Every structure is written in C-alpha cells, then in structure tokens.
Amino acid sequence: MSEPLVFHFDFSSPYGYLASTKIDALGARYGREVVWKPFLIGATFKATGLPSMVEIPLKGDYTRRDFARSARYHGVPYREPDPFPIATQAPARAFYWVDAQDKVRAKRLAVALLKAYFVDGINISNPADTIAVAKGLGHDAAALEAALNDPAVKALLKNEVEAAMARGVFGSPFVFVDNEAFWGIDRFDQIERWLATGGF
Amino acid sequence: MSEPLVFHFDFSSPYGYLASTKIDALGARYGREVVWKPFLIGATFKATGLPSMVEIPLKGDYTRRDFARSARYHGVPYREPDPFPIATQAPARAFYWVDAQDKVRAKRLAVALLKAYFVDGINISNPADTIAVAKGLGHDAAALEAALNDPAVKALLKNEVEAAMARGVFGSPFVFVDNEAFWGIDRFDQIERWLATGGF
C-alpha cells in the first residue's frame, strides 16, 4: 500500500480551499489516501518574516483578483470572504478534536467549514460560528465548545503546526507526495505527473 | 488585429526563463504577437518590501528545488545558476538598445542571454559577458559597450521598469493579455483559456 498524501492547508486560504475540492480525487486516481492537516499560516508568516499576500503593495490587488479568477478556472464556487484573512484556531482545533475520534467525519467537517467561509460568508474564526457548522453535521455543540478551550486540544493543534513547519511547510496548500513537497494549487499538475511517473 | 501580449521578465528569474521558452508559441496559437519587456525585479522588491524568494527562510530551499523540478516538468534545459540571483542591468540595457533598432533581433538576443545564464553558467550580470553573447549574434561589441554606459540607454530601461511597475508588475514572469494580468509560469494554463474564450 502506498503512503497517503499529506495535505496541509489553512482554513483562511483561498488557494487551500480550491485545493481541498480537488485533492482527494487526485489521490484516488493513483490509489492514494489523503491525510488532511490544517495549520496556522500566521505561524509560518512569523517564521518567514512575510506578511499575508494581500497586505503586500501591488501583490495584494493582483492576488484578490487571482483568487476569484482561479476559482472560476477550477470551476469551484467562491465568494470573496470578508473579513479576510481571519484567524483559524477555532476551525483548526474543531478539526483535530473530531479527527482524534473519526478521520472521515473530520474531513467532512473541514469541507463544511471551508464552504461556510468561502461560499456562505460565515466568519468561522468565531468559535460560535464554527460550532454552529459542526452542530449542523451532528456534532455535540457543548462538547465542542468545551474542546475549543481544552488545553489538550490546543496542544494538538500547536503540535501539528510545529510538525508542519519542521517539515518545511510555509504556505497553503502544501502537499507531500512521499517526501516530495509541492506548494500551491498551481502545482497540482506536477503532483499528478509525479504520481503517474513515480517522480521526474 | 488583436493586441499583442506583453511579456515582462527579469533576466535572473528562473520562472521567467521557463516562460520565455513558451510564450511566443502560446501567443501564436491564438494569433497574438508577443512583446518582450525585461525589467529589474529588484526595483519591485523595493516597492513590495519583499526579499528575493530564495532569501526567505523555508521558502528559499523549496524554491530552488522547484526551479529545477519545474524546468524538468516543462521539458526545458536548466542548470542551477551560480551566482544567483544576479543584477540584470547589463542584459536588460543591451536588450533595449537592440530593441530600439530591431525587435526581432532583440528577442533573439534575449533568448541567447537567458540560455547563457540558465544553461551555460555564464554570469551575464558582467557587461563583458553580455557583450560576448551579443557579439556571437553579430552585434558590434564596441558599440554595445558604449551603449551600456550611455545615459540614454540607461533611461530607456529605467522608463520601462517604471512603466511596468505603474501597470502593477511585481514578479517574473508577468504577462498582460489585453488588460488582464497573469503572474507566473503557473498561470499559463489560465492565459491559454483566457485567449481561447476571450475571458472567463
């Protein structure tokens, strides 16, 4: 059995959202499972010394336009989120809390949270909004609310962020195929060839 | 007659080099001429406040690997240049000096200079090396040497860099299709669809 692909993303990343709609199907075409690992891109911005792309002169305007154009190009529903970017501790902690119990339901929760933010305009940085999305999928709202404040759950996320950065992750989406790193939805064509050929 | 595409690149940019091997054929498939406009990416780094990608922690190592992998993916000869990055006033001034006389020969010179740096390991930041490449294409070495120090030729390049930045250019390659901006060799798929459909 081949190693699963590892898919790192931040819940506030438009390119990560686009990638989330493609990655499982891409893996499946080559018999690969995909492990989803949300992280906090703000932590990597501190490590690289970079601001968010949209805050950079010249690059910011281009990037906002490219988010929407790339969504149309990939045929993915997208509404420019406001506010943007957002802190994503709440959705990421909710994810890892569910993930520790059931990986299939965790992925389903991630899909719903990304849709809430990038299609329905819901600000999932608010714990209450993340909890409402989870409740809609049958999760226990009171248990999740407690989990979001649980030091053990916070540590789960912190460890995942540190592990991602230790592996070299600095942007979203970031995919590992075995030990080969691919940054960006615009490397999915290279990922596909890598999977098809075993590396090039 | 449709407007020509405008192709901005820096002579020290690996992704710009890869793009240079594809852009004329891409335009030609849709009946579009391509105007080549080298610029100085260092000037845009000052405007955006960004360092060169390869100087950024985490991102630097990834990017060097991605340069070579992307070259293999696109089937383009590539040898990691050293030193890298380099200042590109000499090749860019040589380009605009020839361009003012003959646009076809200017493009041919750009192709030769990019090959010199990215395949043959020649440091074209040295005026003498740029001049040698130009001489190999039949240009007058003494006249070019004088041109590289001519305030009028320096002004040609300075004006092009300022015009590019005024239009929003912040990276290499950067392509305009009519007024739509595309940054990166990894937007060539979107450029192709834009040309095929008239915009999406």
Short mmCIF file of N, CA and C in Angstrom, two decimals, chain A residues 15 44 47-51 53 56-59 62-63 65-66 69-70 72-74 165 168-170 174 180-187 189-190 193-194 200, chain B residues 15 44 47-51 53 56-59 62-63 65-66 69-70 72-74 165 168-170 174 180-187 189-190 193-194 200:
data_model
loop_
_atom_site.label_atom_id
_atom_site.label_comp_id
_atom_site.label_asym_id
_atom_site.label_seq_id
_atom_site.Cartn_x
_atom_site.Cartn_y
_atom_site.Cartn_z
N TYR A 15 -6.54 29.56 -1.85
CA TYR A 15 -5.93 28.51 -2.67
C TYR A 15 -6.01 27.16 -1.96
N THR A 44 3.63 30.48 10.18
CA THR A 44 4.70 30.42 9.17
C THR A 44 5.08 31.81 8.71
N ALA A 47 7.71 32.87 10.84
CA ALA A 47 8.99 32.19 10.56
C ALA A 47 9.66 32.74 9.30
N THR A 48 8.85 33.04 8.27
CA THR A 48 9.44 33.51 7.01
C THR A 48 9.66 35.02 7.03
N GLY A 49 9.01 35.71 8.00
CA GLY A 49 9.11 37.16 8.03
C GLY A 49 8.22 37.84 7.01
N LEU A 50 7.32 37.06 6.38
CA LEU A 50 6.45 37.62 5.34
C LEU A 50 5.11 38.06 5.91
N PRO A 51 4.53 39.13 5.35
CA PRO A 51 3.15 39.45 5.68
C PRO A 51 2.22 38.60 4.81
N MET A 53 -0.15 37.77 1.80
CA MET A 53 -0.01 38.25 0.42
C MET A 53 -0.87 39.48 0.14
N ILE A 56 0.55 43.01 0.83
CA ILE A 56 1.75 43.46 0.14
C ILE A 56 1.38 44.42 -0.98
N PRO A 57 2.04 45.60 -1.03
CA PRO A 57 1.75 46.54 -2.12
C PRO A 57 1.88 45.86 -3.49
N LEU A 58 1.08 46.23 -4.43
CA LEU A 58 1.00 45.66 -5.78
C LEU A 58 0.45 44.23 -5.75
N LYS A 59 1.08 43.37 -4.97
CA LYS A 59 0.71 41.96 -4.96
C LYS A 59 -0.69 41.75 -4.40
N TYR A 62 -3.55 42.21 -7.06
CA TYR A 62 -3.47 41.11 -8.02
C TYR A 62 -4.01 39.83 -7.39
N THR A 63 -3.58 39.57 -6.17
CA THR A 63 -3.91 38.30 -5.53
C THR A 63 -5.41 38.16 -5.30
N ARG A 65 -7.75 39.43 -7.05
CA ARG A 65 -8.36 39.14 -8.36
C ARG A 65 -8.06 37.69 -8.77
N ASP A 66 -6.85 37.25 -8.47
CA ASP A 66 -6.45 35.89 -8.86
C ASP A 66 -7.22 34.83 -8.07
N ARG A 69 -10.50 34.57 -9.97
CA ARG A 69 -10.29 34.03 -11.32
C ARG A 69 -9.89 32.56 -11.25
N SER A 70 -9.04 32.20 -10.27
CA SER A 70 -8.62 30.80 -10.13
C SER A 70 -9.82 29.93 -9.75
N ARG A 72 -12.91 30.45 -10.66
CA ARG A 72 -13.67 30.24 -11.89
C ARG A 72 -12.95 29.24 -12.79
N TYR A 73 -11.62 29.39 -12.89
CA TYR A 73 -10.84 28.49 -13.74
C TYR A 73 -11.03 27.03 -13.30
N HIS A 74 -11.03 26.81 -11.99
CA HIS A 74 -11.15 25.45 -11.47
C HIS A 74 -12.62 25.02 -11.29
N MET A 165 5.76 22.93 10.15
CA MET A 165 6.85 23.86 9.89
C MET A 165 8.20 23.15 9.92
N GLY A 168 8.89 21.85 6.70
CA GLY A 168 9.15 22.82 5.64
C GLY A 168 7.93 23.55 5.11
N VAL A 169 6.77 23.33 5.71
CA VAL A 169 5.55 23.97 5.22
C VAL A 169 5.61 25.48 5.49
N PHE A 170 5.36 26.29 4.45
CA PHE A 170 5.35 27.74 4.63
C PHE A 170 4.19 28.40 3.91
N PHE A 174 -0.18 22.99 0.82
CA PHE A 174 1.17 22.41 0.78
C PHE A 174 0.99 20.91 0.86
N GLU A 180 8.27 14.36 -1.30
CA GLU A 180 8.39 15.48 -2.23
C GLU A 180 7.34 16.55 -1.89
N ALA A 181 7.78 17.80 -1.79
CA ALA A 181 6.91 18.91 -1.37
C ALA A 181 6.40 19.69 -2.57
N PHE A 182 5.12 20.02 -2.54
CA PHE A 182 4.51 20.81 -3.60
C PHE A 182 3.69 21.93 -2.96
N TRP A 183 3.99 23.16 -3.31
CA TRP A 183 3.29 24.30 -2.74
C TRP A 183 2.36 24.91 -3.78
N GLY A 184 1.07 24.98 -3.46
CA GLY A 184 0.15 25.71 -4.32
C GLY A 184 -0.77 24.82 -5.13
N ILE A 185 -2.00 25.31 -5.31
CA ILE A 185 -2.94 24.63 -6.21
C ILE A 185 -2.33 24.56 -7.61
N ASP A 186 -1.44 25.49 -7.92
CA ASP A 186 -0.84 25.52 -9.27
C ASP A 186 0.32 24.54 -9.41
N ARG A 187 0.53 23.69 -8.39
CA ARG A 187 1.46 22.57 -8.57
C ARG A 187 0.71 21.24 -8.67
N ASP A 189 -0.71 20.03 -11.21
CA ASP A 189 -0.32 19.34 -12.45
C ASP A 189 1.00 18.59 -12.24
N GLN A 190 1.92 19.17 -11.49
CA GLN A 190 3.18 18.46 -11.20
C GLN A 190 2.94 17.29 -10.24
N ARG A 193 1.68 14.44 -12.33
CA ARG A 193 2.72 13.74 -13.09
C ARG A 193 3.63 12.93 -12.17
N TRP A 194 3.90 13.49 -10.98
CA TRP A 194 4.74 12.78 -10.00
C TRP A 194 4.09 11.45 -9.62
N PHE A 200 9.94 12.79 -11.36
CA PHE A 200 10.54 13.19 -12.64
C PHE A 200 11.65 14.19 -12.39
N TYR B 15 11.77 31.27 -13.37
CA TYR B 15 10.42 31.09 -13.91
C TYR B 15 10.21 31.97 -15.16
N THR B 44 11.08 46.10 -8.01
CA THR B 44 9.76 45.75 -7.47
C THR B 44 9.90 45.22 -6.05
N ALA B 47 9.60 48.05 -3.90
CA ALA B 47 8.22 48.55 -3.80
C ALA B 47 7.35 47.66 -2.92
N THR B 48 7.54 46.34 -3.04
CA THR B 48 6.69 45.43 -2.26
C THR B 48 7.25 45.20 -0.87
N GLY B 49 8.51 45.56 -0.66
CA GLY B 49 9.14 45.32 0.64
C GLY B 49 9.58 43.88 0.81
N LEU B 50 9.55 43.10 -0.29
CA LEU B 50 9.90 41.68 -0.20
C LEU B 50 11.36 41.43 -0.54
N PRO B 51 11.98 40.46 0.09
CA PRO B 51 13.29 40.00 -0.36
C PRO B 51 13.11 39.02 -1.52
N MET B 53 12.85 35.53 -3.29
CA MET B 53 12.27 34.30 -2.73
C MET B 53 13.30 33.39 -2.10
N ILE B 56 14.29 33.85 1.60
CA ILE B 56 13.28 33.73 2.65
C ILE B 56 13.42 32.37 3.34
N PRO B 57 13.46 32.38 4.70
CA PRO B 57 13.56 31.09 5.40
C PRO B 57 12.44 30.14 4.96
N LEU B 58 12.68 28.87 4.94
CA LEU B 58 11.78 27.80 4.48
C LEU B 58 11.54 27.88 2.97
N LYS B 59 11.07 29.06 2.51
CA LYS B 59 10.70 29.21 1.11
C LYS B 59 11.90 29.08 0.18
N TYR B 62 12.81 25.38 -0.73
CA TYR B 62 11.75 24.83 -1.59
C TYR B 62 11.88 25.40 -3.00
N THR B 63 12.08 26.71 -3.06
CA THR B 63 12.05 27.39 -4.36
C THR B 63 13.18 26.92 -5.26
N ARG B 65 14.54 24.03 -5.28
CA ARG B 65 14.16 22.71 -5.76
C ARG B 65 13.08 22.81 -6.83
N ASP B 66 12.14 23.74 -6.60
CA ASP B 66 11.02 23.89 -7.53
C ASP B 66 11.50 24.45 -8.88
N ARG B 69 12.76 21.37 -10.70
CA ARG B 69 11.66 20.43 -10.97
C ARG B 69 10.74 21.01 -12.04
N SER B 70 10.45 22.31 -11.96
CA SER B 70 9.58 22.94 -12.95
C SER B 70 10.23 22.92 -14.33
N ARG B 72 12.23 20.57 -15.42
CA ARG B 72 12.03 19.20 -15.92
C ARG B 72 10.58 19.00 -16.35
N TYR B 73 9.65 19.51 -15.54
CA TYR B 73 8.22 19.36 -15.86
C TYR B 73 7.92 19.97 -17.23
N HIS B 74 8.50 21.14 -17.50
CA HIS B 74 8.22 21.83 -18.75
C HIS B 74 9.16 21.40 -19.89
N MET B 165 6.06 48.78 -13.37
CA MET B 165 5.57 48.86 -12.01
C MET B 165 4.28 49.67 -11.92
N GLY B 168 1.50 47.54 -12.50
CA GLY B 168 1.21 46.53 -11.47
C GLY B 168 2.15 45.35 -11.44
N VAL B 169 3.18 45.37 -12.26
CA VAL B 169 4.12 44.24 -12.32
C VAL B 169 4.92 44.14 -11.01
N PHE B 170 4.93 42.96 -10.40
CA PHE B 170 5.70 42.79 -9.16
C PHE B 170 6.48 41.48 -9.15
N PHE B 174 5.52 38.03 -15.85
CA PHE B 174 4.26 38.74 -15.65
C PHE B 174 3.73 39.06 -17.04
N GLU B 180 -5.68 42.11 -18.79
CA GLU B 180 -5.72 41.10 -17.71
C GLU B 180 -4.29 40.67 -17.37
N ALA B 181 -3.99 40.69 -16.06
CA ALA B 181 -2.63 40.40 -15.59
C ALA B 181 -2.52 38.95 -15.12
N PHE B 182 -1.42 38.29 -15.49
CA PHE B 182 -1.15 36.91 -15.07
C PHE B 182 0.28 36.84 -14.58
N TRP B 183 0.46 36.39 -13.36
CA TRP B 183 1.80 36.30 -12.76
C TRP B 183 2.20 34.83 -12.67
N GLY B 184 3.32 34.48 -13.30
CA GLY B 184 3.88 33.15 -13.10
C GLY B 184 3.73 32.23 -14.30
N ILE B 185 4.72 31.39 -14.49
CA ILE B 185 4.63 30.33 -15.50
C ILE B 185 3.44 29.43 -15.17
N ASP B 186 3.07 29.38 -13.89
CA ASP B 186 1.95 28.51 -13.49
C ASP B 186 0.59 29.16 -13.74
N ARG B 187 0.56 30.32 -14.41
CA ARG B 187 -0.71 30.86 -14.88
C ARG B 187 -0.85 30.71 -16.40
N ASP B 189 -1.71 28.15 -18.02
CA ASP B 189 -2.95 27.44 -18.33
C ASP B 189 -4.13 28.41 -18.33
N GLN B 190 -4.12 29.35 -17.39
CA GLN B 190 -5.21 30.34 -17.35
C GLN B 190 -5.09 31.31 -18.54
N ARG B 193 -6.59 29.58 -21.51
CA ARG B 193 -8.06 29.58 -21.54
C ARG B 193 -8.61 30.98 -21.81
N TRP B 194 -7.94 31.99 -21.26
CA TRP B 194 -8.37 33.38 -21.49
C TRP B 194 -8.33 33.71 -22.99
N PHE B 200 -12.80 34.65 -18.75
CA PHE B 200 -13.71 33.75 -18.03
C PHE B 200 -13.94 34.27 -16.62
#
